[in-house]
Amino acid sequence: MRLVIAEDNALLRDGLIRLLEANGCTVVAAVDNAPQLDAALRDVEADGAVLDVRMPPTWSDEGLRAAIAVRTRRPGYPVMVLSQYVEQLYARELLASGEGGVGYLLKDRVANVGEFVDGVRRVVSGGTVIDPEVIAAIMAHRRDEPLDRLTARERDVLSLMAEGRSNAAIAGALFVSEKAVAKHTNSIFTKLDLPLAPDDNRRVLAVLAWLR
């Protein structure tokens, strides 16, 4: 197996390299940030990736978004997510296609090295390996109201959006950059399940959800 590894913790990254290579794998790239991960996932000779969820530059959900992006470009591309966290929204999106080649394990619950390596092999072979706690978190989240998914800052942005303010005006009110506002806005659209559509104005739909 030729694998891409993405992990910002240097000790864990080195440990993964040694572990996988000791079990017959070839690590073609080992990166510690999102831009390098995006580049590494374009290697057509890689058989799959083992990656963390939270990486620089924002330590939020770069790993999962990169996984979703590569599986959009290359449907079924094998990805094993190894993280301390369950990011319900993106984890659900990663699994939504129903295609195999997906794993999501929690670092603190990986107790057997052999089982982990076997899990990576299963994912690369097109199988699915999901920690039961990840499944439980996704199912619990599905019962939440969409607005409950928003962070406090995202609620601030949406509240100002409901007042009809532009991104520039919102940035001024919250003392943040317009780029930060755009990032929060895109996150709001995603969390409220508002995909791009030619006939819908997502900004209006988000405000309507807020006002209900």
mmCIF file of C-alpha atoms in Angstrom:
data_model
loop_
_atom_site.group_PDB
_atom_site.id
_atom_site.type_symbol
_atom_site.label_atom_id
_atom_site.label_comp_id
_atom_site.label_asym_id
_atom_site.label_seq_id
_atom_site.Cartn_x
_atom_site.Cartn_y
_atom_site.Cartn_z
ATOM 1 C CA MET A 1 0.000 0.000 0.000
ATOM 2 C CA ARG A 2 1.239 3.469 -0.902
ATOM 3 C CA LEU A 3 -0.157 5.905 1.656
ATOM 4 C CA VAL A 4 -0.381 9.624 2.373
ATOM 5 C CA ILE A 5 -0.189 10.508 6.090
ATOM 6 C CA ALA A 6 -1.448 13.816 7.477
ATOM 7 C CA GLU A 7 -0.792 14.510 11.177
ATOM 8 C CA ASP A 8 0.396 17.770 12.736
ATOM 9 C CA ASN A 9 1.867 16.115 15.854
ATOM 10 C CA ALA A 10 5.472 15.282 14.920
ATOM 11 C CA LEU A 11 5.823 12.350 17.339
ATOM 12 C CA LEU A 12 2.579 10.731 16.243
ATOM 13 C CA ARG A 13 3.351 11.356 12.579
ATOM 14 C CA ASP A 14 6.757 9.667 12.938
ATOM 15 C CA GLY A 15 5.147 6.814 14.860
ATOM 16 C CA LEU A 16 2.581 6.247 12.124
ATOM 17 C CA ILE A 17 5.290 6.216 9.468
ATOM 18 C CA ARG A 18 7.334 3.638 11.363
ATOM 19 C CA LEU A 19 4.296 1.510 12.203
ATOM 20 C CA LEU A 20 2.907 1.397 8.686
ATOM 21 C CA GLU A 21 6.255 0.874 6.992
ATOM 22 C CA ALA A 22 7.047 -1.937 9.445
ATOM 23 C CA ASN A 23 3.866 -3.618 8.222
ATOM 24 C CA GLY A 24 4.651 -3.502 4.528
ATOM 25 C CA CYS A 25 3.261 -0.085 3.603
ATOM 26 C CA THR A 26 5.045 2.688 1.719
ATOM 27 C CA VAL A 27 4.509 6.242 2.948
ATOM 28 C CA VAL A 28 4.687 8.435 -0.150
ATOM 29 C CA ALA A 29 4.017 11.679 1.768
ATOM 30 C CA ALA A 30 3.819 12.671 5.431
ATOM 31 C CA VAL A 31 2.493 16.201 5.918
ATOM 32 C CA ASP A 32 1.498 18.424 8.818
ATOM 33 C CA ASN A 33 -0.771 21.081 7.311
ATOM 34 C CA ALA A 34 -3.746 21.471 4.990
ATOM 35 C CA PRO A 35 -2.012 22.953 1.905
ATOM 36 C CA GLN A 36 0.553 20.147 1.854
ATOM 37 C CA LEU A 37 -2.230 17.611 2.354
ATOM 38 C CA ASP A 38 -4.200 18.951 -0.619
ATOM 39 C CA ALA A 39 -1.078 18.629 -2.784
ATOM 40 C CA ALA A 40 -0.273 15.118 -1.503
ATOM 41 C CA LEU A 41 -3.803 13.883 -2.212
ATOM 42 C CA ARG A 42 -3.317 14.722 -5.889
ATOM 43 C CA ASP A 43 -0.668 12.004 -6.187
ATOM 44 C CA VAL A 44 -2.355 9.503 -8.494
ATOM 45 C CA GLU A 45 0.036 6.771 -7.387
ATOM 46 C CA ALA A 46 -1.094 6.881 -3.743
ATOM 47 C CA ASP A 47 -3.491 4.097 -2.768
ATOM 48 C CA GLY A 48 -5.110 5.968 0.111
ATOM 49 C CA ALA A 49 -4.630 8.327 3.050
ATOM 50 C CA VAL A 50 -4.483 8.222 6.844
ATOM 51 C CA LEU A 51 -5.263 11.669 8.200
ATOM 52 C CA ASP A 52 -6.214 13.707 11.229
ATOM 53 C CA VAL A 53 -9.239 16.002 11.323
ATOM 54 C CA ARG A 54 -7.767 19.163 12.825
ATOM 55 C CA MET A 55 -4.658 20.590 11.187
ATOM 56 C CA PRO A 56 -2.987 23.947 10.570
ATOM 57 C CA PRO A 57 -3.721 26.622 9.657
ATOM 58 C CA THR A 58 -6.989 26.754 11.661
ATOM 59 C CA TRP A 59 -6.964 23.415 13.531
ATOM 60 C CA SER A 60 -10.673 22.960 12.835
ATOM 61 C CA ASP A 61 -11.735 20.474 10.150
ATOM 62 C CA GLU A 62 -9.104 20.732 7.400
ATOM 63 C CA GLY A 63 -8.430 16.999 7.293
ATOM 64 C CA LEU A 64 -12.044 15.978 6.822
ATOM 65 C CA ARG A 65 -12.690 18.669 4.241
ATOM 66 C CA ALA A 66 -9.634 17.488 2.309
ATOM 67 C CA ALA A 67 -10.946 13.917 2.502
ATOM 68 C CA ILE A 68 -14.345 14.953 1.179
ATOM 69 C CA ALA A 69 -12.705 16.966 -1.604
ATOM 70 C CA VAL A 70 -10.491 14.120 -2.806
ATOM 71 C CA ARG A 71 -13.416 11.676 -2.752
ATOM 72 C CA THR A 72 -15.380 14.165 -4.852
ATOM 73 C CA ARG A 73 -12.573 14.239 -7.411
ATOM 74 C CA ARG A 74 -11.875 10.524 -7.131
ATOM 75 C CA PRO A 75 -15.023 8.705 -5.922
ATOM 76 C CA GLY A 76 -14.209 5.894 -3.536
ATOM 77 C CA TYR A 77 -10.679 7.139 -2.792
ATOM 78 C CA PRO A 78 -9.704 5.293 0.433
ATOM 79 C CA VAL A 79 -9.437 7.520 3.504
ATOM 80 C CA MET A 80 -8.821 6.478 7.102
ATOM 81 C CA VAL A 81 -9.573 9.322 9.520
ATOM 82 C CA LEU A 82 -7.664 9.003 12.799
ATOM 83 C CA SER A 83 -8.673 11.712 15.228
ATOM 84 C CA GLN A 84 -9.327 12.684 18.823
ATOM 85 C CA TYR A 85 -12.642 14.208 17.822
ATOM 86 C CA VAL A 86 -15.907 13.332 16.129
ATOM 87 C CA GLU A 87 -16.789 16.113 13.699
ATOM 88 C CA GLN A 88 -20.394 15.030 13.166
ATOM 89 C CA LEU A 89 -21.309 17.153 10.167
ATOM 90 C CA TYR A 90 -18.274 16.380 8.036
ATOM 91 C CA ALA A 91 -18.124 12.775 9.212
ATOM 92 C CA ARG A 92 -21.723 12.350 8.051
ATOM 93 C CA GLU A 93 -20.870 13.962 4.705
ATOM 94 C CA LEU A 94 -17.841 11.687 4.329
ATOM 95 C CA LEU A 95 -20.072 8.656 4.810
ATOM 96 C CA ALA A 96 -23.047 9.990 2.850
ATOM 97 C CA SER A 97 -22.053 8.555 -0.524
ATOM 98 C CA GLY A 98 -22.432 5.012 0.781
ATOM 99 C CA GLU A 99 -19.228 4.030 -1.009
ATOM 100 C CA GLY A 100 -16.579 1.993 0.756
ATOM 101 C CA GLY A 101 -12.984 2.888 1.329
ATOM 102 C CA VAL A 102 -13.752 4.927 4.472
ATOM 103 C CA GLY A 103 -12.550 4.627 8.050
ATOM 104 C CA TYR A 104 -13.029 6.857 11.105
ATOM 105 C CA LEU A 105 -11.254 5.824 14.293
ATOM 106 C CA LEU A 106 -10.699 7.720 17.536
ATOM 107 C CA LYS A 107 -7.063 7.877 18.622
ATOM 108 C CA ASP A 108 -7.804 7.232 22.285
ATOM 109 C CA ARG A 109 -9.732 4.070 21.445
ATOM 110 C CA VAL A 110 -7.120 2.405 19.223
ATOM 111 C CA ALA A 111 -5.817 -0.209 21.639
ATOM 112 C CA ASN A 112 -4.426 -2.789 19.224
ATOM 113 C CA VAL A 113 -1.789 -1.915 16.634
ATOM 114 C CA GLY A 114 -2.513 -5.007 14.562
ATOM 115 C CA GLU A 115 -6.209 -4.195 14.372
ATOM 116 C CA PHE A 116 -5.397 -0.638 13.292
ATOM 117 C CA VAL A 117 -3.161 -1.827 10.448
ATOM 118 C CA ASP A 118 -5.805 -4.381 9.443
ATOM 119 C CA GLY A 119 -8.347 -1.547 9.448
ATOM 120 C CA VAL A 120 -6.186 0.543 7.115
ATOM 121 C CA ARG A 121 -5.847 -2.461 4.795
ATOM 122 C CA ARG A 122 -9.611 -2.979 4.779
ATOM 123 C CA VAL A 123 -10.233 0.666 3.932
ATOM 124 C CA VAL A 124 -7.699 0.626 1.093
ATOM 125 C CA SER A 125 -9.401 -2.535 -0.179
ATOM 126 C CA GLY A 126 -12.727 -0.692 -0.332
ATOM 127 C CA GLY A 127 -14.134 -1.598 3.083
ATOM 128 C CA THR A 128 -15.523 0.541 5.887
ATOM 129 C CA VAL A 129 -14.128 0.764 9.431
ATOM 130 C CA ILE A 130 -16.046 3.073 11.792
ATOM 131 C CA ASP A 131 -15.661 3.394 15.561
ATOM 132 C CA PRO A 132 -19.032 2.777 17.297
ATOM 133 C CA GLU A 133 -18.683 6.086 19.169
ATOM 134 C CA VAL A 134 -18.462 7.911 15.844
ATOM 135 C CA ILE A 135 -21.677 6.274 14.663
ATOM 136 C CA ALA A 136 -23.418 7.111 17.955
ATOM 137 C CA ALA A 137 -22.320 10.759 17.721
ATOM 138 C CA ILE A 138 -23.548 11.077 14.124
ATOM 139 C CA MET A 139 -26.916 9.543 14.960
ATOM 140 C CA ALA A 140 -27.348 11.785 18.004
ATOM 141 C CA HIS A 141 -26.474 14.829 15.933
ATOM 142 C CA ARG A 142 -29.079 13.950 13.327
ATOM 143 C CA ARG A 143 -31.740 14.487 16.005
ATOM 144 C CA ASP A 144 -30.523 18.043 16.702
ATOM 145 C CA GLU A 145 -32.120 21.145 15.243
ATOM 146 C CA PRO A 146 -29.915 22.573 12.454
ATOM 147 C CA LEU A 147 -29.329 25.849 14.296
ATOM 148 C CA ASP A 148 -27.967 23.891 17.270
ATOM 149 C CA ARG A 149 -24.972 23.018 15.089
ATOM 150 C CA LEU A 150 -23.768 26.620 14.917
ATOM 151 C CA THR A 151 -20.992 27.975 17.098
ATOM 152 C CA ALA A 152 -21.492 31.181 19.086
ATOM 153 C CA ARG A 153 -19.543 33.197 16.510
ATOM 154 C CA GLU A 154 -21.512 31.664 13.633
ATOM 155 C CA ARG A 155 -24.709 32.686 15.413
ATOM 156 C CA ASP A 156 -23.349 36.241 15.688
ATOM 157 C CA VAL A 157 -22.617 36.278 11.963
ATOM 158 C CA LEU A 158 -26.049 34.896 11.086
ATOM 159 C CA SER A 159 -27.760 37.384 13.382
ATOM 160 C CA LEU A 160 -26.046 40.280 11.606
ATOM 161 C CA MET A 161 -26.774 38.664 8.252
ATOM 162 C CA ALA A 162 -30.455 38.651 9.255
ATOM 163 C CA GLU A 163 -30.162 42.429 9.719
ATOM 164 C CA GLY A 164 -29.217 42.665 6.037
ATOM 165 C CA ARG A 165 -25.562 43.488 6.610
ATOM 166 C CA SER A 166 -22.884 42.726 4.040
ATOM 167 C CA ASN A 167 -19.783 40.677 4.830
ATOM 168 C CA ALA A 168 -17.795 43.918 5.124
ATOM 169 C CA ALA A 169 -20.298 45.351 7.620
ATOM 170 C CA ILE A 170 -20.343 42.116 9.617
ATOM 171 C CA ALA A 171 -16.541 42.105 9.721
ATOM 172 C CA GLY A 172 -16.560 45.657 11.044
ATOM 173 C CA ALA A 173 -19.156 44.875 13.712
ATOM 174 C CA LEU A 174 -17.304 41.792 14.946
ATOM 175 C CA PHE A 175 -13.772 43.224 14.541
ATOM 176 C CA VAL A 176 -12.673 40.384 12.273
ATOM 177 C CA SER A 177 -11.533 40.172 8.655
ATOM 178 C CA GLU A 178 -13.898 39.761 5.706
ATOM 179 C CA LYS A 179 -12.101 36.491 4.978
ATOM 180 C CA ALA A 180 -13.056 35.237 8.443
ATOM 181 C CA VAL A 181 -16.673 36.267 7.860
ATOM 182 C CA ALA A 182 -16.705 34.408 4.525
ATOM 183 C CA LYS A 183 -15.368 31.303 6.273
ATOM 184 C CA HIS A 184 -18.063 31.504 8.950
ATOM 185 C CA THR A 185 -20.716 32.086 6.286
ATOM 186 C CA ASN A 186 -19.703 28.991 4.327
ATOM 187 C CA SER A 187 -19.711 26.985 7.552
ATOM 188 C CA ILE A 188 -23.232 28.242 8.322
ATOM 189 C CA PHE A 189 -24.455 27.169 4.880
ATOM 190 C CA THR A 190 -22.934 23.731 5.369
ATOM 191 C CA LYS A 191 -24.312 23.228 8.870
ATOM 192 C CA LEU A 192 -27.789 24.325 7.787
ATOM 193 C CA ASP A 193 -27.658 21.873 4.874
ATOM 194 C CA LEU A 194 -27.798 24.597 2.242
ATOM 195 C CA PRO A 195 -25.794 23.346 -0.767
ATOM 196 C CA LEU A 196 -25.099 25.459 -3.820
ATOM 197 C CA ALA A 197 -28.146 25.612 -6.097
ATOM 198 C CA PRO A 198 -28.791 27.838 -9.127
ATOM 199 C CA ASP A 199 -32.309 28.815 -8.064
ATOM 200 C CA ASP A 200 -31.715 29.388 -4.339
ATOM 201 C CA ASN A 201 -30.098 32.274 -2.471
ATOM 202 C CA ARG A 202 -28.380 30.548 0.442
ATOM 203 C CA ARG A 203 -27.986 33.794 2.355
ATOM 204 C CA VAL A 204 -31.756 34.314 2.326
ATOM 205 C CA LEU A 205 -32.462 30.686 3.226
ATOM 206 C CA ALA A 206 -30.034 30.868 6.152
ATOM 207 C CA VAL A 207 -31.749 34.006 7.451
ATOM 208 C CA LEU A 208 -35.155 32.346 7.112
ATOM 209 C CA ALA A 209 -33.913 29.416 9.196
ATOM 210 C CA TRP A 210 -32.645 31.869 11.821
ATOM 211 C CA LEU A 211 -35.958 33.769 11.969
ATOM 212 C CA ARG A 212 -38.197 30.716 12.340
#
